[in-house]
mmCIF file of C-alpha atoms and ligand atoms in Angstrom:
data_model
loop_
_atom_site.group_PDB
_atom_site.id
_atom_site.type_symbol
_atom_site.label_atom_id
_atom_site.label_comp_id
_atom_site.label_asym_id
_atom_site.label_seq_id
_atom_site.Cartn_x
_atom_site.Cartn_y
_atom_site.Cartn_z
ATOM 1 C CA MET F 1 263.112 145.125 69.226
ATOM 2 C CA THR F 2 265.709 145.413 71.971
ATOM 3 C CA THR F 3 267.330 142.101 72.699
ATOM 4 C CA GLU F 4 269.970 143.398 75.110
ATOM 5 C CA ARG F 5 270.772 141.321 78.129
ATOM 6 C CA THR F 6 269.401 142.892 81.306
ATOM 7 C CA LYS F 7 271.823 142.902 84.241
ATOM 8 C CA GLY F 8 271.608 139.755 86.343
ATOM 9 C CA GLN F 9 269.319 137.932 83.897
ATOM 10 C CA PRO F 10 270.377 135.148 81.547
ATOM 11 C CA TRP F 11 270.164 135.868 77.830
ATOM 12 C CA GLN F 12 266.877 134.745 76.291
ATOM 13 C CA GLU F 13 265.824 134.701 72.651
ATOM 14 C CA PRO F 14 262.615 136.736 72.196
ATOM 15 C CA THR F 15 259.694 134.337 71.928
ATOM 16 C CA ASN F 16 257.455 134.191 68.845
ATOM 17 C CA HIS F 17 254.734 135.699 70.951
ATOM 18 C CA LEU F 18 256.892 138.726 71.792
ATOM 19 C CA LEU F 19 257.930 139.166 68.174
ATOM 20 C CA GLU F 20 254.280 139.045 67.086
ATOM 21 C CA GLU F 21 253.297 141.593 69.735
ATOM 22 C CA ASN F 22 256.129 143.829 68.565
ATOM 23 C CA GLU F 23 254.908 143.649 64.960
ATOM 24 C CA LYS F 24 251.372 144.511 66.098
ATOM 25 C CA LEU F 25 252.664 147.509 68.054
ATOM 26 C CA LYS F 26 254.625 148.725 65.036
ATOM 27 C CA ALA F 27 251.500 148.452 62.869
ATOM 28 C CA THR F 28 249.461 150.365 65.479
ATOM 29 C CA VAL F 29 252.035 153.176 65.635
ATOM 30 C CA LYS F 30 251.953 153.398 61.827
ATOM 31 C CA GLU F 31 248.148 153.571 61.846
ATOM 32 C CA LEU F 32 248.262 156.256 64.516
ATOM 33 C CA GLU F 33 250.718 158.321 62.463
ATOM 34 C CA GLN F 34 248.439 158.015 59.453
ATOM 35 C CA PHE F 35 245.440 158.935 61.591
ATOM 36 C CA VAL F 36 247.091 162.107 62.887
ATOM 37 C CA HIS F 37 248.179 163.051 59.363
ATOM 38 C CA ILE F 38 244.662 162.691 57.933
ATOM 39 C CA VAL F 39 242.964 164.405 60.864
ATOM 40 C CA ALA F 40 245.359 167.355 60.667
ATOM 41 C CA HIS F 41 244.805 167.602 56.914
ATOM 42 C CA ASP F 42 241.006 167.388 57.189
ATOM 43 C CA VAL F 43 240.851 170.135 59.797
ATOM 44 C CA LYS F 44 243.391 172.287 57.969
ATOM 45 C CA ALA F 45 241.534 172.284 54.618
ATOM 46 C CA PRO F 46 238.342 174.092 55.790
ATOM 47 C CA LEU F 47 240.436 176.301 58.079
ATOM 48 C CA SER F 48 242.631 177.477 55.171
ATOM 49 C CA SER F 49 239.523 178.185 53.160
ATOM 50 C CA LEU F 50 238.154 180.246 56.091
ATOM 51 C CA PHE F 51 241.372 182.291 56.240
ATOM 52 C CA GLY F 52 241.201 182.990 52.498
ATOM 53 C CA LEU F 53 237.530 183.985 52.627
ATOM 54 C CA LEU F 54 238.122 186.213 55.636
ATOM 55 C CA LYS F 55 240.804 188.081 53.714
ATOM 56 C CA LEU F 56 238.459 188.544 50.757
ATOM 57 C CA ALA F 57 235.601 189.654 53.033
ATOM 58 C CA LYS F 58 237.789 192.365 54.605
ATOM 59 C CA HIS F 59 239.007 193.661 51.254
ATOM 60 C CA PRO F 60 237.934 197.333 50.785
ATOM 61 C CA GLU F 61 236.494 196.610 47.330
ATOM 62 C CA THR F 62 234.201 193.816 48.511
ATOM 63 C CA THR F 63 230.589 194.728 47.738
ATOM 64 C CA PRO F 64 227.696 193.707 50.081
ATOM 65 C CA ASP F 65 226.598 191.061 47.525
ATOM 66 C CA LEU F 66 230.058 189.530 47.424
ATOM 67 C CA LEU F 67 230.271 189.665 51.198
ATOM 68 C CA ASP F 68 227.056 187.631 51.407
ATOM 69 C CA GLN F 69 228.563 184.992 49.117
ATOM 70 C CA TYR F 70 231.768 184.839 51.156
ATOM 71 C CA LEU F 71 229.777 184.464 54.386
ATOM 72 C CA ASP F 72 227.829 181.545 52.872
ATOM 73 C CA LEU F 73 231.085 179.858 51.872
ATOM 74 C CA MET F 74 232.524 180.477 55.341
ATOM 75 C CA ASN F 75 229.441 178.850 56.814
ATOM 76 C CA GLN F 76 230.030 175.781 54.621
ATOM 77 C CA SER F 77 233.614 175.459 55.876
ATOM 78 C CA ILE F 78 232.498 175.738 59.493
ATOM 79 C CA VAL F 79 229.806 173.062 58.981
ATOM 80 C CA GLN F 80 232.416 170.803 57.337
ATOM 81 C CA MET F 81 234.775 171.185 60.275
ATOM 82 C CA ASP F 82 231.980 170.707 62.789
ATOM 83 C CA THR F 83 230.816 167.484 61.086
ATOM 84 C CA PHE F 84 234.345 166.148 61.027
ATOM 85 C CA LEU F 85 234.941 166.859 64.722
ATOM 86 C CA GLN F 86 231.532 165.388 65.599
ATOM 87 C CA ASP F 87 232.509 162.200 63.740
ATOM 88 C CA LEU F 88 235.768 162.045 65.674
ATOM 89 C CA ILE F 89 233.872 162.381 68.965
ATOM 90 C CA HIS F 90 231.557 159.511 67.946
ATOM 91 C CA TYR F 91 234.547 157.418 66.922
ATOM 92 C CA SER F 92 236.189 157.912 70.303
ATOM 93 C CA ARG F 93 232.939 157.415 72.240
ATOM 94 C CA ASN F 94 232.318 154.082 70.543
ATOM 95 C CA LEU F 95 235.885 153.004 71.248
ATOM 96 C CA ARG F 96 235.829 153.904 74.933
ATOM 97 C CA SER F 97 232.370 153.368 76.306
ATOM 98 C CA GLU F 98 231.024 150.010 77.426
ATOM 99 C CA VAL F 99 227.981 148.497 75.793
ATOM 100 C CA SER F 100 224.827 149.277 77.752
ATOM 101 C CA SER F 101 221.172 148.521 77.158
ATOM 102 C CA MET F 102 217.915 150.288 77.895
ATOM 103 C CA GLU F 103 214.341 150.001 76.715
ATOM 104 C CA ILE F 104 214.024 151.839 73.408
ATOM 105 C CA ASN F 105 211.144 152.604 71.103
ATOM 106 C CA VAL F 106 212.896 152.217 67.737
ATOM 107 C CA ARG F 107 210.387 154.296 65.813
ATOM 108 C CA GLU F 108 210.880 157.203 68.192
ATOM 109 C CA VAL F 109 214.665 157.081 67.703
ATOM 110 C CA VAL F 110 214.281 156.989 63.899
ATOM 111 C CA GLU F 111 211.886 159.954 63.976
ATOM 112 C CA ASP F 112 214.215 161.838 66.259
ATOM 113 C CA VAL F 113 217.157 161.269 63.875
ATOM 114 C CA PHE F 114 215.079 162.408 60.871
ATOM 115 C CA GLN F 115 213.951 165.523 62.669
ATOM 116 C CA ASN F 116 217.482 166.417 63.669
ATOM 117 C CA LEU F 117 218.822 165.863 60.155
ATOM 118 C CA ASN F 118 215.957 167.810 58.653
ATOM 119 C CA TYR F 119 216.925 170.744 60.794
ATOM 120 C CA MET F 120 220.646 170.453 60.007
ATOM 121 C CA MET F 121 220.596 169.520 56.326
ATOM 122 C CA GLY F 122 217.372 171.229 55.202
ATOM 123 C CA ASN F 123 216.145 168.175 53.255
ATOM 124 C CA ASP F 124 213.644 169.908 51.049
ATOM 125 C CA GLY F 125 212.465 167.598 48.334
ATOM 126 C CA VAL F 126 213.458 164.327 50.027
ATOM 127 C CA ASN F 127 210.559 161.958 50.761
ATOM 128 C CA PHE F 128 210.732 159.797 53.855
ATOM 129 C CA ASP F 129 209.012 156.528 54.492
ATOM 130 C CA ILE F 130 209.323 155.235 58.056
ATOM 131 C CA ALA F 131 207.860 151.848 59.056
ATOM 132 C CA GLU F 132 204.589 152.329 60.938
ATOM 133 C CA ASN F 133 205.106 149.611 63.550
ATOM 134 C CA SER F 134 205.911 150.449 67.116
ATOM 135 C CA LEU F 135 208.797 148.293 68.310
ATOM 136 C CA SER F 136 210.216 148.284 71.809
ATOM 137 C CA VAL F 137 213.624 146.618 72.352
ATOM 138 C CA TYR F 138 216.519 146.521 74.811
ATOM 139 C CA THR F 139 219.735 147.746 73.224
ATOM 140 C CA ASP F 140 222.471 150.391 73.383
ATOM 141 C CA TYR F 141 220.812 153.765 72.783
ATOM 142 C CA MET F 142 223.987 155.739 71.993
ATOM 143 C CA ARG F 143 225.222 153.231 69.395
ATOM 144 C CA LEU F 144 221.787 152.678 67.822
ATOM 145 C CA LYS F 145 221.455 156.438 67.346
ATOM 146 C CA MET F 146 224.975 156.684 65.899
ATOM 147 C CA ILE F 147 224.209 153.913 63.384
ATOM 148 C CA LEU F 148 220.876 155.386 62.294
ATOM 149 C CA ASN F 149 222.230 158.910 62.125
ATOM 150 C CA ASN F 150 225.089 157.976 59.795
ATOM 151 C CA LEU F 151 223.080 155.677 57.534
ATOM 152 C CA ILE F 152 220.144 158.076 57.196
ATOM 153 C CA SER F 153 222.293 161.180 56.647
ATOM 154 C CA ASN F 154 224.216 159.324 53.905
ATOM 155 C CA ALA F 155 220.940 158.197 52.295
ATOM 156 C CA ILE F 156 219.882 161.862 52.157
ATOM 157 C CA TYR F 157 223.278 163.257 51.138
ATOM 158 C CA TYR F 158 223.910 160.775 48.313
ATOM 159 C CA SER F 159 220.440 161.100 46.807
ATOM 160 C CA SER F 160 220.166 161.261 43.052
ATOM 161 C CA GLU F 161 219.409 164.474 41.231
ATOM 162 C CA ALA F 162 217.533 162.600 38.516
ATOM 163 C CA ASP F 163 214.977 160.746 40.632
ATOM 164 C CA LYS F 164 212.674 162.068 43.291
ATOM 165 C CA PRO F 165 214.736 161.245 46.396
ATOM 166 C CA LEU F 166 213.154 158.642 48.655
ATOM 167 C CA VAL F 167 214.636 157.337 51.914
ATOM 168 C CA SER F 168 212.865 154.390 53.581
ATOM 169 C CA VAL F 169 213.606 152.968 57.006
ATOM 170 C CA ASP F 170 212.198 149.639 58.124
ATOM 171 C CA PHE F 171 212.752 147.797 61.412
ATOM 172 C CA TYR F 172 211.481 144.606 62.986
ATOM 173 C CA ARG F 173 212.468 141.922 65.480
ATOM 174 C CA GLU F 174 213.449 138.493 64.161
ATOM 175 C CA ASN F 175 215.088 135.562 65.977
ATOM 176 C CA GLY F 176 216.253 137.685 68.907
ATOM 177 C CA HIS F 177 217.724 140.321 66.567
ATOM 178 C CA LEU F 178 216.774 143.857 65.658
ATOM 179 C CA ASN F 179 216.738 144.101 61.881
ATOM 180 C CA ILE F 180 216.995 147.601 60.406
ATOM 181 C CA THR F 181 217.118 148.545 56.740
ATOM 182 C CA VAL F 182 217.887 152.005 55.400
ATOM 183 C CA LYS F 183 217.117 152.214 51.701
ATOM 184 C CA ASP F 184 217.597 155.050 49.216
ATOM 185 C CA ASN F 185 217.104 155.528 45.483
ATOM 186 C CA GLY F 186 220.247 157.663 45.280
ATOM 187 C CA ILE F 187 223.485 157.543 43.305
ATOM 188 C CA GLY F 188 224.369 153.977 44.416
ATOM 189 C CA ILE F 189 227.836 152.494 44.988
ATOM 190 C CA ASP F 190 229.893 150.665 42.388
ATOM 191 C CA GLU F 191 230.613 147.055 43.340
ATOM 192 C CA LYS F 192 234.357 147.702 43.368
ATOM 193 C CA HIS F 193 233.971 150.220 46.241
ATOM 194 C CA GLN F 194 231.454 148.315 48.316
ATOM 195 C CA GLU F 195 233.974 146.828 50.748
ATOM 196 C CA GLU F 196 236.251 149.872 50.916
ATOM 197 C CA ILE F 197 233.521 152.322 51.960
ATOM 198 C CA PHE F 198 233.592 150.778 55.456
ATOM 199 C CA GLU F 199 237.291 151.625 55.858
ATOM 200 C CA MET F 200 238.499 154.558 57.923
ATOM 201 C CA PHE F 201 238.522 157.876 55.956
ATOM 202 C CA TYR F 202 237.505 156.177 52.701
ATOM 203 C CA ARG F 203 235.485 158.330 50.290
ATOM 204 C CA VAL F 204 234.452 157.181 46.831
ATOM 205 C CA SER F 205 234.959 160.693 45.478
ATOM 206 C CA SER F 206 237.041 163.499 46.909
ATOM 207 C CA ALA F 207 234.286 165.889 45.799
ATOM 208 C CA GLY F 208 232.248 164.929 48.879
ATOM 209 C CA LYS F 209 232.473 167.094 51.986
ATOM 210 C CA GLY F 210 232.199 164.190 54.439
ATOM 211 C CA SER F 211 234.936 162.864 56.709
ATOM 212 C CA GLY F 212 234.939 159.331 55.320
ATOM 213 C CA LEU F 213 234.469 158.197 58.916
ATOM 214 C CA GLY F 214 230.687 157.663 58.984
ATOM 215 C CA LEU F 215 230.486 154.077 57.742
ATOM 216 C CA TYR F 216 233.634 153.098 59.637
ATOM 217 C CA ILE F 217 231.940 154.279 62.850
ATOM 218 C CA VAL F 218 228.766 152.401 61.875
ATOM 219 C CA LYS F 219 230.688 149.180 61.261
ATOM 220 C CA GLU F 220 232.649 149.505 64.518
ATOM 221 C CA ALA F 221 229.478 150.260 66.536
ATOM 222 C CA VAL F 222 227.619 147.321 64.965
ATOM 223 C CA GLU F 223 230.553 145.025 65.766
ATOM 224 C CA LYS F 224 230.682 146.247 69.384
ATOM 225 C CA LEU F 225 227.039 145.206 69.649
ATOM 226 C CA GLY F 226 227.910 141.783 68.221
ATOM 227 C CA GLY F 227 225.936 142.433 65.039
ATOM 228 C CA GLU F 228 226.579 142.657 61.321
ATOM 229 C CA ILE F 229 225.979 145.061 58.456
ATOM 230 C CA ASN F 230 225.243 144.177 54.830
ATOM 231 C CA LEU F 231 225.058 146.315 51.738
ATOM 232 C CA ASP F 232 223.117 145.838 48.544
ATOM 233 C CA SER F 233 223.750 148.610 46.036
ATOM 234 C CA GLU F 234 223.768 149.305 42.339
ATOM 235 C CA LEU F 235 225.386 152.317 40.734
ATOM 236 C CA GLY F 236 222.731 154.796 39.614
ATOM 237 C CA LYS F 237 219.901 152.834 41.241
ATOM 238 C CA GLY F 238 220.351 153.240 45.009
ATOM 239 C CA SER F 239 221.575 151.471 48.127
ATOM 240 C CA THR F 240 220.143 149.369 50.927
ATOM 241 C CA PHE F 241 222.068 148.973 54.173
ATOM 242 C CA GLU F 242 220.845 146.176 56.433
ATOM 243 C CA VAL F 243 221.896 146.055 60.084
ATOM 244 C CA LEU F 244 221.336 143.059 62.381
ATOM 245 C CA ILE F 245 221.809 143.582 66.115
ATOM 246 C CA PRO F 246 221.418 140.822 68.689
ATOM 247 C CA LEU F 247 218.989 142.102 71.324
ATOM 248 C CA LYS F 248 219.449 142.151 75.088
ATOM 249 C CA GLU F 249 216.866 140.721 77.497
ATOM 250 C CA LYS F 250 216.979 143.578 79.959
ATOM 251 C CA ALA F 251 218.485 146.954 80.821
ATOM 252 C CA VAL F 252 222.225 147.020 81.605
ATOM 253 C CA SER F 253 223.826 150.299 82.613
ATOM 254 C CA LYS F 254 227.419 151.129 81.693
ATOM 255 C CA LYS F 255 230.163 151.733 84.225
ATOM 256 C CA GLU F 256 232.045 154.515 82.402
HETATM 257 P P1 ADP Q 1 231.422 160.334 54.129
HETATM 258 O O1 ADP Q 1 231.708 161.203 55.284
HETATM 259 O O2 ADP Q 1 232.315 160.589 52.959
HETATM 260 O O3 ADP Q 1 229.974 160.275 53.764
HETATM 261 P P2 ADP Q 1 231.109 157.548 54.918
HETATM 262 O O4 ADP Q 1 232.072 156.666 55.624
HETATM 263 O O5 ADP Q 1 229.791 157.784 55.565
HETATM 264 O O6 ADP Q 1 231.896 158.889 54.637
HETATM 265 O O7 ADP Q 1 230.885 156.943 53.467
HETATM 266 C C1 ADP Q 1 231.992 156.555 52.683
HETATM 267 C C2 ADP Q 1 231.661 156.726 51.208
HETATM 268 O O8 ADP Q 1 230.647 155.786 50.853
HETATM 269 C C3 ADP Q 1 231.094 158.092 50.871
HETATM 270 O O9 ADP Q 1 232.139 158.996 50.577
HETATM 271 C C4 ADP Q 1 230.211 157.795 49.670
HETATM 272 O O10 ADP Q 1 230.981 157.847 48.496
HETATM 273 C C5 ADP Q 1 229.767 156.346 49.892
HETATM 274 N N1 ADP Q 1 228.376 156.235 50.409
HETATM 275 C C6 ADP Q 1 228.004 156.069 51.699
HETATM 276 N N2 ADP Q 1 226.672 155.954 51.806
HETATM 277 C C7 ADP Q 1 226.159 156.050 50.566
HETATM 278 C C8 ADP Q 1 224.847 156.004 49.999
HETATM 279 N N3 ADP Q 1 223.764 155.833 50.746
HETATM 280 N N4 ADP Q 1 224.729 156.133 48.647
HETATM 281 C C9 ADP Q 1 225.831 156.292 47.865
HETATM 282 N N5 ADP Q 1 227.100 156.358 48.323
HETATM 283 C C10 ADP Q 1 227.267 156.230 49.656
#
């Protein structure tokens, strides 16, 4: 911190408040540096793989069969990059936009998310169980969709190969809150990772193709809505994420 005397002003020791603010700023700059480093790395990895595959595809000895394989792999890299950038957009949207509320039919949003994911992920073999009740609430549509989209896509992605995959979504109103549970019978999460998975860019295994941003975005969006998220999971048995969101009384539009 600069403690130089400014012309015409008497010398003053920096206050504790200023020193604290300075420490906070330093920590933020460090986080930002880390953020840029990880983002650059996560975009570079699929891009390098695309370059390599492109070279192989153009090689004169590449047979049509091999070319097909290379194109499939290129597609995977593009999807990986697209998912990552989409996550970054959601992260920034949640950070910047004000909380709004509109009348929402929760079941319709859940069905919409499932349909979208079905189209994108091709979830053959995954059984879905969506609560039958029709529930109309006032809340933030963009954030609710973000939360459901991340939790449901994880439930599908981390399904177990041993069991018949089942993803269940339940929702109801209780004490002025919207209570949502997303349950799967997938690979589960070891207790030692259960807090860390909500951190930015944290992945339990580097084998996954995700950004490690999904649950961080979920946690941040839930907090913006004044709610909470709880996890109950056992390795090899499955996971249940429970989200509690305090509901609004009426529609409030945002002033972006
Ligand atoms: P990612 O993009 O890697 O999926 P997330 O932030 O959504 O990032 O999740 C962080 C990590 O938490 C994942 O890498 C995965 O290991 C674990 N995880 C998240 N959801 C589930 C789930 N439903 N079942 C098992 N593991 C999960």
